[in-house]
mmCIF file of C-alpha atoms in Angstrom:
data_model
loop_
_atom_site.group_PDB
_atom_site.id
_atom_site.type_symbol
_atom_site.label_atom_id
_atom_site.label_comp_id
_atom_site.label_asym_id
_atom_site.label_seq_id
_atom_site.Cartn_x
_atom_site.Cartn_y
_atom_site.Cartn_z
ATOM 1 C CA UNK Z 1 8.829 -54.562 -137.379
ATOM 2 C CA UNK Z 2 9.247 -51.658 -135.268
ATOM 3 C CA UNK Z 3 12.904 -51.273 -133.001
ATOM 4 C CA UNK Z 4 11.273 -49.709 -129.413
ATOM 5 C CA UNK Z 5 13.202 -48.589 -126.903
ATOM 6 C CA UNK Z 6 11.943 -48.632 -123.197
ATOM 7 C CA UNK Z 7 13.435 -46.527 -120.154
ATOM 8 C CA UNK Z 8 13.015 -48.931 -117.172
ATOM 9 C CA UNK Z 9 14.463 -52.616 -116.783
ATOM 10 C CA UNK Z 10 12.130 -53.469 -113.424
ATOM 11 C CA UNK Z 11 9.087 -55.408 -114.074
ATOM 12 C CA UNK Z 12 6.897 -53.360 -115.882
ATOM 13 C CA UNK Z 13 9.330 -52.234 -118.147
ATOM 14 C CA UNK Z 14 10.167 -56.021 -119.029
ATOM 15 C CA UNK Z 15 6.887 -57.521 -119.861
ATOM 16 C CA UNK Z 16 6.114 -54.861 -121.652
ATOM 17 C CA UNK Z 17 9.737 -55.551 -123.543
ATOM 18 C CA UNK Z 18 8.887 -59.150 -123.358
ATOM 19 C CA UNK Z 19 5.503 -58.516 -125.372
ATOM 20 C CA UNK Z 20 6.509 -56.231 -127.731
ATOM 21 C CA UNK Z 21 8.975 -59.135 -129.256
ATOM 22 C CA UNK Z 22 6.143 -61.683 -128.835
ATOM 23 C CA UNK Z 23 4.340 -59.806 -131.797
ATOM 24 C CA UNK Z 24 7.971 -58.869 -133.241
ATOM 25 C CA UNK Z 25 9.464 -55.715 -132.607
ATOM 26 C CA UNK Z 26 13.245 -55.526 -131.724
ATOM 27 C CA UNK Z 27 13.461 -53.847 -128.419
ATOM 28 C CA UNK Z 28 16.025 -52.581 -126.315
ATOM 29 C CA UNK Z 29 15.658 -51.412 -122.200
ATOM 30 C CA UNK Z 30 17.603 -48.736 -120.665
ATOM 31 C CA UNK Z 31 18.626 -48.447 -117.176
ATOM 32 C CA UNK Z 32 21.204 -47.360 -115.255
ATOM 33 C CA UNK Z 33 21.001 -49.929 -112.808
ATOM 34 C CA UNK Z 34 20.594 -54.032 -113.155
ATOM 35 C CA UNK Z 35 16.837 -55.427 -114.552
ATOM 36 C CA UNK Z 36 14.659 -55.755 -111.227
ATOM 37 C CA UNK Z 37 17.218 -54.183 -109.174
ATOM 38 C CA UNK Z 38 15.459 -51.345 -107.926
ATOM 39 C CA UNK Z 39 11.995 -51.383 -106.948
ATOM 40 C CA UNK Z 40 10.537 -54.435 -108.703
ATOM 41 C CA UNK Z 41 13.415 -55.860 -105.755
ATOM 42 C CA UNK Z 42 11.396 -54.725 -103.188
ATOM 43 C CA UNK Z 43 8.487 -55.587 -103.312
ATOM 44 C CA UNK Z 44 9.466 -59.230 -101.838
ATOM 45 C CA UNK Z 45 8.143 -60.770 -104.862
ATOM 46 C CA UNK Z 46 4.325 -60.036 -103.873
ATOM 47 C CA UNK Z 47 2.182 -59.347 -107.249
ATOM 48 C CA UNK Z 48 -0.451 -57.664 -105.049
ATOM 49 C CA UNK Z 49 -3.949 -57.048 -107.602
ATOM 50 C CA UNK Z 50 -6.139 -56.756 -104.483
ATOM 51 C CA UNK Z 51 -4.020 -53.354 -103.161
ATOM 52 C CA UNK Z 52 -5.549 -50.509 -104.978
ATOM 53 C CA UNK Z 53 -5.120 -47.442 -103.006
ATOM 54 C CA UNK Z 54 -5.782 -44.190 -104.820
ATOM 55 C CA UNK Z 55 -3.755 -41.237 -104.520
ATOM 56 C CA UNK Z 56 -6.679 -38.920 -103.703
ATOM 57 C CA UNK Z 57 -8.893 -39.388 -100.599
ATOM 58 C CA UNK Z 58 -12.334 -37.644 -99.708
ATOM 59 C CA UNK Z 59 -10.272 -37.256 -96.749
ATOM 60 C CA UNK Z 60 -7.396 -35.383 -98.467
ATOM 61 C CA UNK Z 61 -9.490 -31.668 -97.982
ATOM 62 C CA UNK Z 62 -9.429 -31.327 -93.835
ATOM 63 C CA UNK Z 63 -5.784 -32.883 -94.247
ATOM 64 C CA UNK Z 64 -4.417 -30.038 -96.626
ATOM 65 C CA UNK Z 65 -4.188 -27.090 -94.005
ATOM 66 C CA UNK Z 66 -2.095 -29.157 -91.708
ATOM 67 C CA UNK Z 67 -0.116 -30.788 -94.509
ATOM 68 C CA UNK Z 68 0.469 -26.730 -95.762
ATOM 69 C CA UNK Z 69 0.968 -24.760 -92.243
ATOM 70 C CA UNK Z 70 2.608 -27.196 -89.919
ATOM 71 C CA UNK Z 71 6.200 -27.289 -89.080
ATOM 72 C CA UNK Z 72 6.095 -30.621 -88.415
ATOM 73 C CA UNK Z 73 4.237 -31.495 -91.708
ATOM 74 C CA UNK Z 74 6.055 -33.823 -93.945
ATOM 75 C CA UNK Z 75 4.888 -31.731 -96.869
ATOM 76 C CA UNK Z 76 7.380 -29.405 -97.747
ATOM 77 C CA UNK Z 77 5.757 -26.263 -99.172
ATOM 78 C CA UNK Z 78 6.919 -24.097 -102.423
ATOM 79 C CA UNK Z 79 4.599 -21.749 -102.530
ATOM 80 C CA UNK Z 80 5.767 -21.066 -106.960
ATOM 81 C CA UNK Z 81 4.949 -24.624 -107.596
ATOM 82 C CA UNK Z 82 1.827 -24.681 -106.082
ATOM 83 C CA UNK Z 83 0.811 -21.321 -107.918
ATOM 84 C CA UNK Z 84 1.967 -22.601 -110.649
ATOM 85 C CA UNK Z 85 0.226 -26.286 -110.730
ATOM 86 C CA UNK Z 86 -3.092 -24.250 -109.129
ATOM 87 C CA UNK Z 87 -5.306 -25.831 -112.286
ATOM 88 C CA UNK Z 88 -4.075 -29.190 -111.811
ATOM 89 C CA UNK Z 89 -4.598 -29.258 -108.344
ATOM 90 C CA UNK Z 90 -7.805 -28.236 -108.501
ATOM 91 C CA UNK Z 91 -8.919 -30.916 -110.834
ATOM 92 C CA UNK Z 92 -7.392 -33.716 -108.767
ATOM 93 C CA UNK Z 93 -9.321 -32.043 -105.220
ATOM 94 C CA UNK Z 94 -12.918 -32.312 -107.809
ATOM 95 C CA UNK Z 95 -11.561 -35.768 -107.780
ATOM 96 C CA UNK Z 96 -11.225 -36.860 -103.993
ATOM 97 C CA UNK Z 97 -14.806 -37.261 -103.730
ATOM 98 C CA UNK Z 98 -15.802 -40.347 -101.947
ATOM 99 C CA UNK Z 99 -17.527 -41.190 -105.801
ATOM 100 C CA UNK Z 100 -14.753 -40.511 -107.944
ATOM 101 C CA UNK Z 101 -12.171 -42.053 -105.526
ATOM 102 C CA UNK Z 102 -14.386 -45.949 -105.731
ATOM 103 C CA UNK Z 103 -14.816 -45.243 -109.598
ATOM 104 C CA UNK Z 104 -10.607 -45.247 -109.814
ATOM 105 C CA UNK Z 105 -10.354 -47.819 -107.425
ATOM 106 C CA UNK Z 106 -12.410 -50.194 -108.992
ATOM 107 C CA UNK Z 107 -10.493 -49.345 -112.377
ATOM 108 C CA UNK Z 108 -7.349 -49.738 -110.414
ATOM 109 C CA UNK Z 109 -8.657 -53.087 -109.631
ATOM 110 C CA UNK Z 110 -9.772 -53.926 -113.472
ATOM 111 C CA UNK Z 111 -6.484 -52.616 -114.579
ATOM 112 C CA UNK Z 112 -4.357 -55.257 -112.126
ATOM 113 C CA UNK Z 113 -6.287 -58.082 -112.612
ATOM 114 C CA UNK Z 114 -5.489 -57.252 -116.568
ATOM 115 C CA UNK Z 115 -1.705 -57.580 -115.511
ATOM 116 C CA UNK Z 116 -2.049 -60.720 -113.177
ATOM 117 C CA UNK Z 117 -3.238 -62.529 -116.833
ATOM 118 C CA UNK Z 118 -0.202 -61.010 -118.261
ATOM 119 C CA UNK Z 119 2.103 -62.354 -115.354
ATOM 120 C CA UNK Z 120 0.633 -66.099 -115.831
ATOM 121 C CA UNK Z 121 1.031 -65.986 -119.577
ATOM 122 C CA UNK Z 122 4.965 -64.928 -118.831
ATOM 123 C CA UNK Z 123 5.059 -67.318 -116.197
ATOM 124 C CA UNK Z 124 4.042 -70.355 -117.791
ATOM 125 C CA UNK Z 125 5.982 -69.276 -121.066
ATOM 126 C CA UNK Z 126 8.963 -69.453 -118.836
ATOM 127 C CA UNK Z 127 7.772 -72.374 -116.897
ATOM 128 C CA UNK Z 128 8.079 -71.080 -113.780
ATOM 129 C CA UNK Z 129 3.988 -71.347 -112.563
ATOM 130 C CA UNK Z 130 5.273 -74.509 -110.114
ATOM 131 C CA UNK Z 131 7.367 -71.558 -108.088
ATOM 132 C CA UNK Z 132 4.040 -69.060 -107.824
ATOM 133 C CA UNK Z 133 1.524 -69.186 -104.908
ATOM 134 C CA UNK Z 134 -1.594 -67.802 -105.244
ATOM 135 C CA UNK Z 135 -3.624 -66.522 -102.445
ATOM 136 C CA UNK Z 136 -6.982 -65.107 -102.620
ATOM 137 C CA UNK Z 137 -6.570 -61.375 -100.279
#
C-alpha cells in the first residue's frame, strides 16, 4: 500500500482519490480551498463527454497576426516568452492541421467517454444514479 498525495480537491482530483483507495492506497488531497469549490462548482453540474474542443484550430494560423499586432487583441504579447517557447510553438502550429486537430478530438472524445464509466461506477457506489439525467447531445 502506497500513501499518495494529490494537489486538487475538485472532481478530478477526487475520483482519482476515490480510486486509488478502491485498490488500497492511503491518500490524502490538498487544496487551499473547499473539495468542488472552485471550478468543478461551475460547471452547473453538467458532465459534458460530447464537448471536445481542441486547443489548436486549422484556423489558429490567419488568427495569429491579429492575435500578435493588434491593440485591441486579447493576447497580450511578451516577446522573451515567445522566443523562448519558439520550439514548442512550432510543434503545436504542425498540429492545427485540420487532420491532426479530428485525430485529438476524437481521442478527446475516447478519453471522456472513459471518464463518464468512471462517474457511473462512483455514482452508483454512492447511490446517487436516481439524481443523474442522462441526455444524449
Amino acid at each position: 500500500m502506497s500513501k499518495i498525495g494529490i494537489v486538487g480537491a475538485g472532481i478530478i482530483g477526487v475520483c482519482i482519490a476515490h480510486f486509488l483507495k478502491l485498490n488500497g492506497h492511503e491518500v490524502i488531497l490538498f487544496d487551499k480551498n473547499d473539495p468542488g469549490s472552485q471550478t468543478s462548482f461551475g460547471n452547473a453540474g453538467l458532465f459534458a463527454s460530447h464537448e471536445c474542443v481542441t486547443a489548436n484550430s486549422p484556423h489558429l494560423w490567419k488568427n495569429i497576426p491579429r492575435m500578435l499586432f493588434d491593440k485591441n487583441s486579447p493576447v497580450v504579447v511578451d516577446w522573451f516568452y515567445i522566443l523562448k517557447n519558439l520550439p514548442w510553438g512550432i510543434k503545436f502550429l504542425k498540429n492545427c492541421t485540420s487532420k491532426k486537430v479530428d485525430h485529438i478530438a476524437k481521442s478527446l472524445s475516447n478519453f471522456s467517454r472513459h471518464a463518464i464509466l468512471a462517474y457511473d461506477e462512483i455514482f452508483n457506489e454512492i447511490d446517487l444514479m436516481s439524481n443523474i439525467i442522462k441526455k444524449e447531445p
